[in-house]
Coordinates of C-alpha atoms in Angstrom, one line a residue:
M197 CA 149.7 69.5 93.5
R198 CA 148.8 70.6 96.8
S199 CA 150.9 74.4 96.1
S200 CA 148.0 75.2 92.8
F201 CA 144.7 74.3 95.1
T202 CA 144.7 77.8 95.9
I203 CA 141.9 79.9 97.9
K204 CA 142.0 82.4 94.4
P205 CA 139.8 81.0 91.9
L206 CA 137.8 79.7 94.8
V207 CA 136.6 82.8 96.1
T208 CA 134.9 83.4 93.1
A209 CA 132.5 80.8 93.8
I210 CA 131.5 80.9 97.1
A211 CA 130.7 84.4 97.0
A212 CA 128.1 83.4 94.5
F213 CA 127.0 80.7 96.3
S214 CA 126.4 82.9 100.0
V215 CA 124.0 85.1 97.5
A216 CA 121.3 82.5 97.2
S217 CA 121.3 81.7 101.0
V218 CA 118.3 84.1 102.4
A219 CA 115.6 83.7 103.9
Q220 CA 113.8 81.7 106.9
A221 CA 110.4 80.1 107.0
A222 CA 109.8 79.1 110.9
G223 CA 109.1 81.7 113.4
L224 CA 109.9 85.6 112.1
D225 CA 113.4 84.5 110.7
R226 CA 114.0 85.8 107.9
S227 CA 117.5 87.3 106.9
G228 CA 119.4 84.1 108.3
Q229 CA 121.8 86.5 110.0
D230 CA 124.8 86.4 108.3
T231 CA 128.4 87.4 108.9
T232 CA 130.2 84.9 106.2
A233 CA 130.9 89.1 104.7
F234 CA 133.4 89.5 107.9
F235 CA 135.9 86.2 106.9
Q236 CA 136.5 87.0 103.3
D237 CA 140.1 88.2 103.0
G238 CA 141.9 91.8 102.9
T239 CA 139.2 95.2 102.8
Y240 CA 135.6 93.9 101.7
A241 CA 132.3 95.3 101.4
E242 CA 128.9 93.3 100.4
A243 CA 125.6 95.1 99.4
V244 CA 122.5 93.0 98.7
Y245 CA 118.8 93.2 98.2
T246 CA 116.4 90.6 98.9
Y247 CA 112.7 89.7 97.3
I248 CA 110.9 87.2 98.7
D249 CA 107.5 85.6 97.3
A250 CA 105.7 82.9 99.1
D251 CA 102.4 81.9 98.0
V252 CA 100.2 81.4 101.2
T253 CA 97.1 79.0 100.3
G254 CA 94.4 76.9 102.8
R255 CA 91.0 76.5 103.9
D256 CA 89.4 78.2 107.4
A257 CA 87.2 75.9 110.3
A258 CA 84.4 76.2 107.4
G259 CA 86.0 75.6 105.0
N260 CA 86.0 78.8 103.1
K261 CA 89.1 79.5 100.6
V262 CA 91.3 81.8 102.2
K263 CA 93.6 83.4 99.3
D264 CA 97.1 83.7 99.8
I265 CA 98.1 85.6 102.4
A266 CA 102.1 86.4 102.0
E267 CA 102.6 89.9 101.6
D268 CA 105.6 90.1 99.2
Y269 CA 108.7 91.1 101.5
D270 CA 111.7 92.2 100.9
F271 CA 115.4 93.8 103.0
F272 CA 118.7 95.0 102.6
R273 CA 122.0 92.8 104.1
Y274 CA 125.4 95.6 104.3
G275 CA 129.2 93.6 105.5
V276 CA 132.0 96.4 105.8
K277 CA 135.1 94.5 106.4
T278 CA 138.8 95.3 106.1
D279 CA 142.1 93.6 108.4
I280 CA 144.4 96.8 111.1
D281 CA 146.8 94.1 110.5
N282 CA 147.9 90.5 110.0
K283 CA 146.1 89.6 113.7
F284 CA 142.9 91.9 114.1
S285 CA 140.4 92.7 111.9
I286 CA 136.9 94.9 112.6
G287 CA 133.2 94.6 110.4
V288 CA 129.6 96.3 110.6
L289 CA 127.4 94.1 109.6
Y290 CA 124.0 95.2 109.1
D291 CA 120.4 93.1 108.6
E292 CA 116.8 92.9 109.0
P293 CA 117.4 89.7 110.8
W294 CA 113.9 88.9 112.0
G295 CA 109.9 90.0 110.3
A296 CA 106.2 89.3 108.6
A297 CA 104.4 90.4 106.3
A298 CA 100.4 88.9 106.4
D299 CA 97.6 90.3 105.0
Y300 CA 94.1 88.4 104.7
H301 CA 91.9 88.9 101.2
G302 CA 88.0 87.7 100.6
N303 CA 85.3 86.2 102.4
N304 CA 86.8 83.6 104.9
D305 CA 87.3 84.3 108.5
F306 CA 89.7 86.1 109.0
V307 CA 87.7 89.9 107.3
G308 CA 84.7 90.7 107.3
S309 CA 82.1 91.7 110.2
P310 CA 82.4 88.7 113.6
S311 CA 78.4 88.0 112.6
R312 CA 79.3 84.7 114.4
V313 CA 81.5 86.2 117.2
A314 CA 78.8 87.9 118.9
D315 CA 76.0 85.9 118.7
S316 CA 77.9 83.5 120.5
L317 CA 78.7 85.9 123.1
I318 CA 74.5 86.8 122.4
S319 CA 73.9 82.6 123.1
S320 CA 76.2 82.4 126.0
R321 CA 74.9 85.4 128.3
L322 CA 71.2 86.4 127.2
G323 CA 70.1 83.4 125.6
N324 CA 68.7 79.4 126.7
G325 CA 71.0 78.0 128.4
A326 CA 72.4 81.3 130.1
P327 CA 72.7 81.9 133.5
E328 CA 69.2 82.5 134.7
A329 CA 69.5 85.6 135.7
D330 CA 70.7 86.9 132.1
N331 CA 68.3 84.3 130.7
I332 CA 65.9 86.5 128.2
G333 CA 65.3 83.7 126.2
V334 CA 67.5 85.5 122.7
N335 CA 70.3 83.5 121.1
N336 CA 71.5 85.8 118.0
V337 CA 72.1 90.0 117.5
E338 CA 68.6 90.1 115.5
Q339 CA 66.6 88.2 118.8
F340 CA 68.5 90.1 120.4
K341 CA 68.3 93.8 119.3
N342 CA 64.2 93.7 118.8
F343 CA 64.4 92.5 122.7
V344 CA 66.3 96.0 123.4
N345 CA 64.0 97.7 121.1
A346 CA 60.4 96.5 122.7
T347 CA 62.3 97.0 126.1
P348 CA 61.2 101.0 126.6
D349 CA 57.5 100.3 125.8
R350 CA 57.6 97.1 128.1
L351 CA 59.2 99.5 130.6
A352 CA 56.6 102.4 129.9
A353 CA 53.7 99.5 130.5
G354 CA 55.7 98.4 133.9
Q355 CA 56.2 102.8 134.8
Q356 CA 51.6 103.1 134.3
Q357 CA 51.5 100.0 136.5
L358 CA 53.7 101.0 139.3
A359 CA 51.5 104.8 139.1
T360 CA 48.1 102.6 139.8
L361 CA 49.8 100.9 142.7
Q362 CA 50.9 104.0 144.0
G363 CA 48.0 106.0 143.7
F364 CA 45.6 103.0 145.0
E365 CA 47.9 103.1 147.4
Q366 CA 48.3 106.7 148.8
Q367 CA 44.4 105.8 148.5
L368 CA 44.6 103.5 151.2
D369 CA 47.1 105.7 153.6
A370 CA 44.3 108.8 153.8
A371 CA 41.4 106.2 154.2
I372 CA 44.2 104.2 157.1
A373 CA 44.2 108.3 158.3
S374 CA 40.7 109.2 158.7
G375 CA 39.8 106.1 160.7
A376 CA 39.2 103.2 158.6
P377 CA 38.8 99.9 160.0
I378 CA 41.8 98.0 158.6
A379 CA 39.6 95.1 158.3
A380 CA 38.3 97.1 155.7
I381 CA 41.0 98.4 154.1
D382 CA 42.3 94.7 153.1
Q383 CA 39.1 93.5 152.1
Q384 CA 39.3 96.4 149.6
V385 CA 43.1 95.8 148.8
A386 CA 42.1 91.7 149.0
Q387 CA 39.1 92.8 146.1
T388 CA 42.0 95.4 144.3
A389 CA 44.7 92.8 144.0
A390 CA 41.8 90.7 142.7
Q391 CA 41.2 93.3 139.3
L392 CA 45.1 93.2 138.9
G393 CA 46.0 88.7 138.7
R394 CA 47.3 89.5 142.3
P395 CA 44.7 87.4 145.2
D396 CA 47.5 86.5 147.2
I397 CA 47.4 89.9 148.1
D398 CA 44.8 89.7 151.1
S399 CA 45.9 93.2 153.3
F400 CA 47.1 96.0 153.6
A401 CA 50.6 95.3 154.5
A402 CA 50.9 92.6 151.5
F403 CA 50.0 95.5 149.0
Q404 CA 52.5 97.5 151.0
Q405 CA 55.4 95.0 149.6
L406 CA 54.1 94.8 145.9
V407 CA 54.6 98.2 145.7
T408 CA 57.8 97.7 147.1
E409 CA 59.6 95.2 145.0
S410 CA 57.5 97.0 142.4
E411 CA 58.7 100.2 142.5
Q412 CA 62.6 97.4 143.2
A413 CA 61.5 96.0 140.1
L414 CA 61.3 99.4 137.8
A415 CA 64.5 100.2 139.2
E416 CA 66.3 96.5 138.0
G417 CA 65.0 97.2 133.9
Q418 CA 65.9 100.5 133.6
A419 CA 68.9 99.4 134.5
N420 CA 69.3 96.3 132.8
Y421 CA 68.0 98.7 130.0
Q422 CA 71.1 100.5 130.0
R423 CA 73.4 97.5 130.8
L424 CA 71.2 95.6 127.3
R425 CA 72.1 99.0 125.4
G426 CA 76.3 99.4 127.0
L427 CA 76.1 95.2 125.7
E428 CA 74.4 96.8 122.2
G429 CA 77.1 99.1 121.3
V430 CA 80.0 96.9 121.5
L431 CA 78.7 94.1 119.4
D432 CA 77.5 97.3 117.1
T433 CA 81.1 98.9 117.3
A434 CA 82.6 94.9 116.7
L435 CA 80.3 94.0 114.1
A436 CA 81.5 97.5 112.0
N437 CA 84.6 96.5 111.4
T438 CA 84.5 94.0 108.6
E439 CA 88.8 94.8 108.4
A440 CA 90.9 92.1 107.0
T441 CA 93.6 90.2 109.4
E442 CA 97.1 91.7 108.5
V443 CA 100.5 91.7 111.3
E444 CA 103.5 93.3 109.9
V445 CA 106.7 93.2 111.9
R446 CA 110.3 94.8 111.2
S447 CA 113.6 94.6 112.7
E448 CA 117.0 95.9 111.6
S449 CA 120.6 94.7 113.4
L450 CA 123.7 96.7 112.7
T451 CA 126.4 94.5 113.9
G452 CA 129.7 95.5 114.7
L453 CA 133.0 93.7 114.9
L454 CA 136.1 93.1 116.2
G455 CA 138.6 89.9 115.4
M456 CA 141.8 88.2 116.7
K457 CA 143.8 85.4 114.5
F458 CA 146.4 83.5 117.1
G459 CA 147.8 80.7 116.5
Q460 CA 151.0 79.0 114.7
N461 CA 149.7 80.3 110.9
N462 CA 146.8 82.4 112.2
N463 CA 144.6 79.6 111.8
Y464 CA 142.3 80.4 114.2
Q465 CA 140.4 83.9 115.1
I466 CA 137.9 84.4 117.8
Y467 CA 135.7 87.7 117.2
G468 CA 132.6 89.5 119.2
G469 CA 131.4 93.0 119.3
P470 CA 127.3 94.6 120.1
V471 CA 124.9 94.1 118.1
A472 CA 122.0 96.7 118.6
Q473 CA 118.9 96.8 116.9
R474 CA 115.0 98.3 116.2
L475 CA 111.8 96.4 116.3
K476 CA 108.4 97.2 115.4
A477 CA 104.9 95.5 115.2
K478 CA 101.5 96.1 114.3
V479 CA 98.5 92.9 114.3
K480 CA 95.0 94.0 113.5
L481 CA 92.9 90.2 114.3
R482 CA 89.6 90.1 112.8
G483 CA 86.6 87.8 111.6
N484 CA 84.1 85.8 114.0
A485 CA 88.1 83.5 114.0
Y486 CA 90.0 85.2 116.7
E487 CA 86.7 85.4 118.5
T488 CA 86.2 87.4 121.5
A489 CA 90.0 88.5 120.7
T490 CA 88.3 90.2 117.1
G491 CA 88.7 92.9 116.1
Y492 CA 92.2 93.3 118.5
D493 CA 94.7 96.5 117.3
L494 CA 98.5 95.7 118.2
N495 CA 100.9 99.2 117.8
V496 CA 104.0 98.2 118.9
N497 CA 105.9 101.5 118.7
P498 CA 109.8 101.3 117.0
D499 CA 112.6 100.5 120.2
I500 CA 116.6 99.9 120.2
D501 CA 118.3 97.8 122.5
Y502 CA 121.2 95.7 123.0
G503 CA 122.6 92.5 122.8
W504 CA 125.5 91.1 121.9
I505 CA 128.0 88.7 118.9
A506 CA 130.7 86.5 119.7
G507 CA 131.9 83.2 117.8
L508 CA 134.8 81.1 116.9
Q509 CA 136.5 80.8 113.4
Y510 CA 138.9 77.8 111.7
S511 CA 140.7 78.5 107.5
K512 CA 143.9 76.4 106.3
P513 CA 144.2 78.5 102.8
E514 CA 146.0 75.6 101.4
I515 CA 142.4 73.9 101.3
A516 CA 140.4 76.6 101.6
L517 CA 138.4 74.9 104.6
K518 CA 136.8 77.4 106.5
A519 CA 134.9 76.9 109.8
S520 CA 132.9 79.2 111.7
L521 CA 130.7 78.5 115.0
T522 CA 129.0 82.2 115.5
Y523 CA 126.8 82.7 119.1
R524 CA 123.8 85.7 119.1
S525 CA 122.5 86.7 122.3
E526 CA 118.9 87.4 122.6
I527 CA 117.6 91.0 122.4
D528 CA 115.3 92.4 125.1
H529 CA 112.6 95.1 123.8
E530 CA 110.9 96.8 126.4
V531 CA 108.3 98.3 124.1
T532 CA 105.6 100.7 124.0
A533 CA 102.1 99.1 123.1
S534 CA 99.1 100.5 121.9
E535 CA 96.5 98.3 122.1
Y536 CA 92.8 98.3 121.6
L537 CA 90.0 94.6 122.7
P538 CA 86.6 96.1 121.9
L539 CA 84.9 93.8 123.7
A540 CA 87.6 93.8 126.7
A541 CA 84.9 96.3 127.5
L542 CA 81.9 93.5 128.2
R543 CA 84.3 92.4 131.3
G544 CA 84.6 95.9 132.7
V545 CA 88.5 96.5 131.2
P546 CA 88.8 99.2 129.5
P547 CA 89.5 98.9 125.4
N548 CA 91.8 100.9 124.4
Q549 CA 95.4 101.0 126.8
A550 CA 98.7 101.7 125.9
N551 CA 101.3 99.7 128.6
K552 CA 104.5 98.7 128.6
M553 CA 106.0 95.9 127.3
E554 CA 108.8 93.6 126.8
I555 CA 109.0 91.5 123.8
T556 CA 112.4 88.8 123.5
T557 CA 114.1 88.7 119.9
P558 CA 116.4 84.8 120.5
E559 CA 119.6 83.7 121.0
S560 CA 120.4 82.0 117.7
V561 CA 123.4 80.0 116.9
N562 CA 125.0 79.8 113.2
F563 CA 128.2 77.4 112.2
D564 CA 129.7 77.8 109.0
F565 CA 131.7 75.7 106.8
Q566 CA 133.4 75.4 103.2
T567 CA 136.1 73.6 102.1
G568 CA 137.3 72.7 98.5
I569 CA 137.1 70.0 96.3
N570 CA 139.6 70.3 94.1
P571 CA 141.3 73.9 92.8
T572 CA 137.6 75.0 91.4
T573 CA 135.2 73.6 93.3
L574 CA 134.3 74.3 96.4
A575 CA 131.3 72.3 98.8
T576 CA 129.6 74.0 101.3
A577 CA 127.4 73.4 105.0
K578 CA 125.2 76.6 106.7
V579 CA 123.3 75.1 109.9
R580 CA 121.1 77.5 111.9
W581 CA 120.0 77.3 115.4
V582 CA 117.3 79.4 116.9
P583 CA 115.2 77.8 119.9
W584 CA 111.6 79.3 119.3
G585 CA 109.6 77.5 121.6
D586 CA 111.1 80.0 123.8
F587 CA 110.2 82.9 122.6
K588 CA 106.9 84.7 122.8
I589 CA 104.7 88.1 122.7
T590 CA 102.4 88.9 126.0
P591 CA 100.4 92.2 125.1
P592 CA 98.6 93.7 128.4
L593 CA 95.5 94.5 127.9
Y594 CA 95.4 91.0 125.4
N595 CA 96.4 89.1 128.1
A596 CA 94.6 90.8 130.8
A597 CA 90.9 89.9 128.9
S598 CA 92.2 86.7 128.1
Q599 CA 92.2 85.7 132.1
F600 CA 88.3 85.9 132.5
D601 CA 88.3 82.9 130.4
Y602 CA 91.3 80.8 130.3
G603 CA 92.9 81.4 134.5
P604 CA 95.0 83.6 136.2
K605 CA 98.5 83.4 133.7
G606 CA 95.4 84.7 130.4
L607 CA 96.8 83.2 127.0
N608 CA 100.0 84.6 125.1
L609 CA 99.6 86.6 121.4
V610 CA 101.9 84.4 119.6
D611 CA 104.3 81.6 120.8
Y612 CA 105.8 78.6 119.2
D613 CA 105.6 74.6 120.1
D614 CA 109.5 73.6 118.7
D615 CA 112.9 74.6 117.5
Q616 CA 113.9 75.3 114.3
W617 CA 116.7 73.8 112.7
V618 CA 118.2 75.1 109.4
V619 CA 119.9 72.9 107.5
E620 CA 122.2 74.1 103.9
L621 CA 124.3 72.0 101.6
G622 CA 125.4 73.8 98.3
L623 CA 128.4 73.1 96.0
A624 CA 129.6 76.0 94.4
K625 CA 132.1 75.7 90.7
R626 CA 134.4 78.1 88.6
L627 CA 133.5 78.1 84.8
Q628 CA 135.9 80.8 84.0
P629 CA 138.6 83.5 85.9
N630 CA 135.8 85.5 86.1
L631 CA 132.8 83.4 86.4
A632 CA 131.2 81.0 88.6
I633 CA 127.9 79.4 89.9
S634 CA 126.4 77.5 93.2
G635 CA 124.0 75.2 93.8
T636 CA 122.5 74.4 97.0
I637 CA 119.9 71.9 98.4
G638 CA 118.1 73.0 102.1
W639 CA 115.5 71.9 104.9
D640 CA 114.1 74.0 107.7
S641 CA 112.6 72.4 110.8
G642 CA 110.2 75.2 111.3
S643 CA 108.9 75.8 114.7
G644 CA 106.3 73.4 115.2
D645 CA 102.7 72.5 113.9
P646 CA 99.7 73.4 114.5
T647 CA 101.5 76.9 114.7
T648 CA 100.4 80.8 114.3
S649 CA 97.6 81.6 112.5
L650 CA 99.0 84.9 111.5
G651 CA 102.1 82.9 109.6
P652 CA 101.0 79.4 109.5
I653 CA 104.3 77.1 107.3
E654 CA 105.9 74.3 109.0
G655 CA 108.8 75.0 107.8
Y656 CA 109.9 73.7 104.3
Y657 CA 112.7 71.9 101.9
S658 CA 114.5 74.0 98.9
V659 CA 116.6 73.7 95.8
G660 CA 119.4 77.4 94.8
A661 CA 121.4 78.0 92.2
G662 CA 123.5 81.2 91.9
A663 CA 125.8 83.3 90.0
K664 CA 128.9 86.0 89.7
Y665 CA 130.8 88.0 87.5
N666 CA 133.7 89.6 88.6
L667 CA 133.3 93.2 86.9
D668 CA 137.2 93.6 88.1
E669 CA 140.1 92.7 89.5
N670 CA 138.2 94.4 93.5
W671 CA 134.2 94.4 91.9
A672 CA 131.8 92.1 91.1
I673 CA 128.4 91.1 91.7
S674 CA 126.1 88.0 92.2
A675 CA 122.7 87.1 91.3
G676 CA 120.9 84.4 93.1
G677 CA 117.2 82.0 93.6
K678 CA 115.8 79.5 95.2
Y679 CA 112.8 77.7 95.6
L680 CA 110.5 76.8 98.5
W681 CA 108.0 74.2 98.8
F682 CA 106.0 74.8 102.5
G683 CA 104.9 72.6 104.9
D684 CA 101.8 71.5 105.7
A685 CA 100.2 73.8 108.7
K686 CA 97.4 74.3 110.3
G687 CA 96.7 78.0 112.2
Q688 CA 95.8 77.5 115.2
I689 CA 94.7 80.9 117.7
P690 CA 96.2 81.2 121.0
N691 CA 93.3 79.6 123.1
G692 CA 94.1 76.1 121.6
N693 CA 91.8 75.9 118.6
I694 CA 93.0 75.2 114.8
V695 CA 91.2 77.8 112.3
S696 CA 92.8 77.0 109.0
D697 CA 94.5 74.6 107.4
F698 CA 97.2 75.2 105.2
K699 CA 98.8 72.5 102.7
D700 CA 100.7 72.4 99.2
N701 CA 102.1 76.0 99.6
D702 CA 105.1 77.5 98.1
G703 CA 107.1 80.9 97.1
F704 CA 110.5 82.3 95.6
I705 CA 113.2 84.2 97.2
L706 CA 115.3 86.4 94.7
G707 CA 119.1 87.9 95.4
V708 CA 121.3 90.4 94.1
K709 CA 125.2 91.2 95.8
L710 CA 127.4 93.8 94.6
S711 CA 131.1 93.4 96.3
Y712 CA 134.2 94.9 96.4
Q713 CA 137.6 92.8 97.4
D714 CA 140.5 94.1 98.4
K715 CA 143.5 92.0 99.4

């Protein structure tokens, strides 16, 4: 009975299952960093294409509808391995582990000219309740522009009044030089000052002080006018930007593996190797939702850095049992971040900068398990953990500008509250010698709610199905799909303000795989 329960008919089933087990939702997780290709027998190679289509809609804080922000997303995964002998195996895996693609559009707080942000800035700096030195009684952009446009006329009137005062002062200087009595000079000053509406000026000394104060007031008014023109220019730049919020993150990973089997029947295998990872990103924050960060651009130039992978596998071929535990390290990227934050100029911070920045992609742990139930049926389980609670992106300019309002630590552009857990269970069944089908159910915990407005999803539940057809003894093609019910999530900006609410969203994943195996 035991001898008929071999792995050969089950290989077909497990390969069909694996093609549907792709793509995660928490944080920036995408590929799930699958390593099962390395555990296939003999020489094995696969190429997998995955397409993700999600429908993520909601409303902004003002109640405006936010149309689907999730861009269609696709990526490839490749794997090849071979056994050197009955002890050692080598392999190379390629995948695209981290990514994001979101694009806001429509009539909502994430798109268009940030008029409310500009009005709020004017009101807090110059309006009623603003610091006394700046309280000029304007509370929105329209009032501000009217005030600025009228300022040259006010300055001209002040200049004319100052010229009158200076001319009278020269007359008094000439009278004093000719020997006129000071009492007569003071009387003349009092009469003239009264005509000017300044009855408090009753002496030549007081009049000289008035001239000095008028000169200072005019100089301050001219300087303030230039400051207001600068503020107007910054606001005009921000208001002219009518684009939409966008985010795109792409990564590529190349993993080299060396495995060594040991134990009485080579049931155990340890494996590990280096990992090279390439990362790039682009972010645009637009509209009223992002407050003083509106108009922000971040471009992260492609960077390659390195980490490592290690794991332990146990197998029992007579019952098709395989279990593996795989750890992947963090990878530290020191990237060049090009940033533009127009409203930073109001704080005296250069709005256009290029700085070095560190982005650390997270470590992860994958547990993969399978066991035969009967000669044609296989049960499978996958568990994945990623500590997104430790992840953050802190661009230097963005952080420096935020310190004025939020203290010396400033704000991160992206961070998460919780770690991610993924659990997926499945069954695979061989229907014919060359045909197998599979089904899965899954759960992803997400990485916290509220979460970043750039990816407002709180995990998912999923069901999936797949099929594999053997073209001949070595070649096979597989196809699979997964339907996902996304968890409701509130989107927040880095200062903690809730700016959106996303509910009742879903998506699907399609995958196709071409594989070759020679035992």
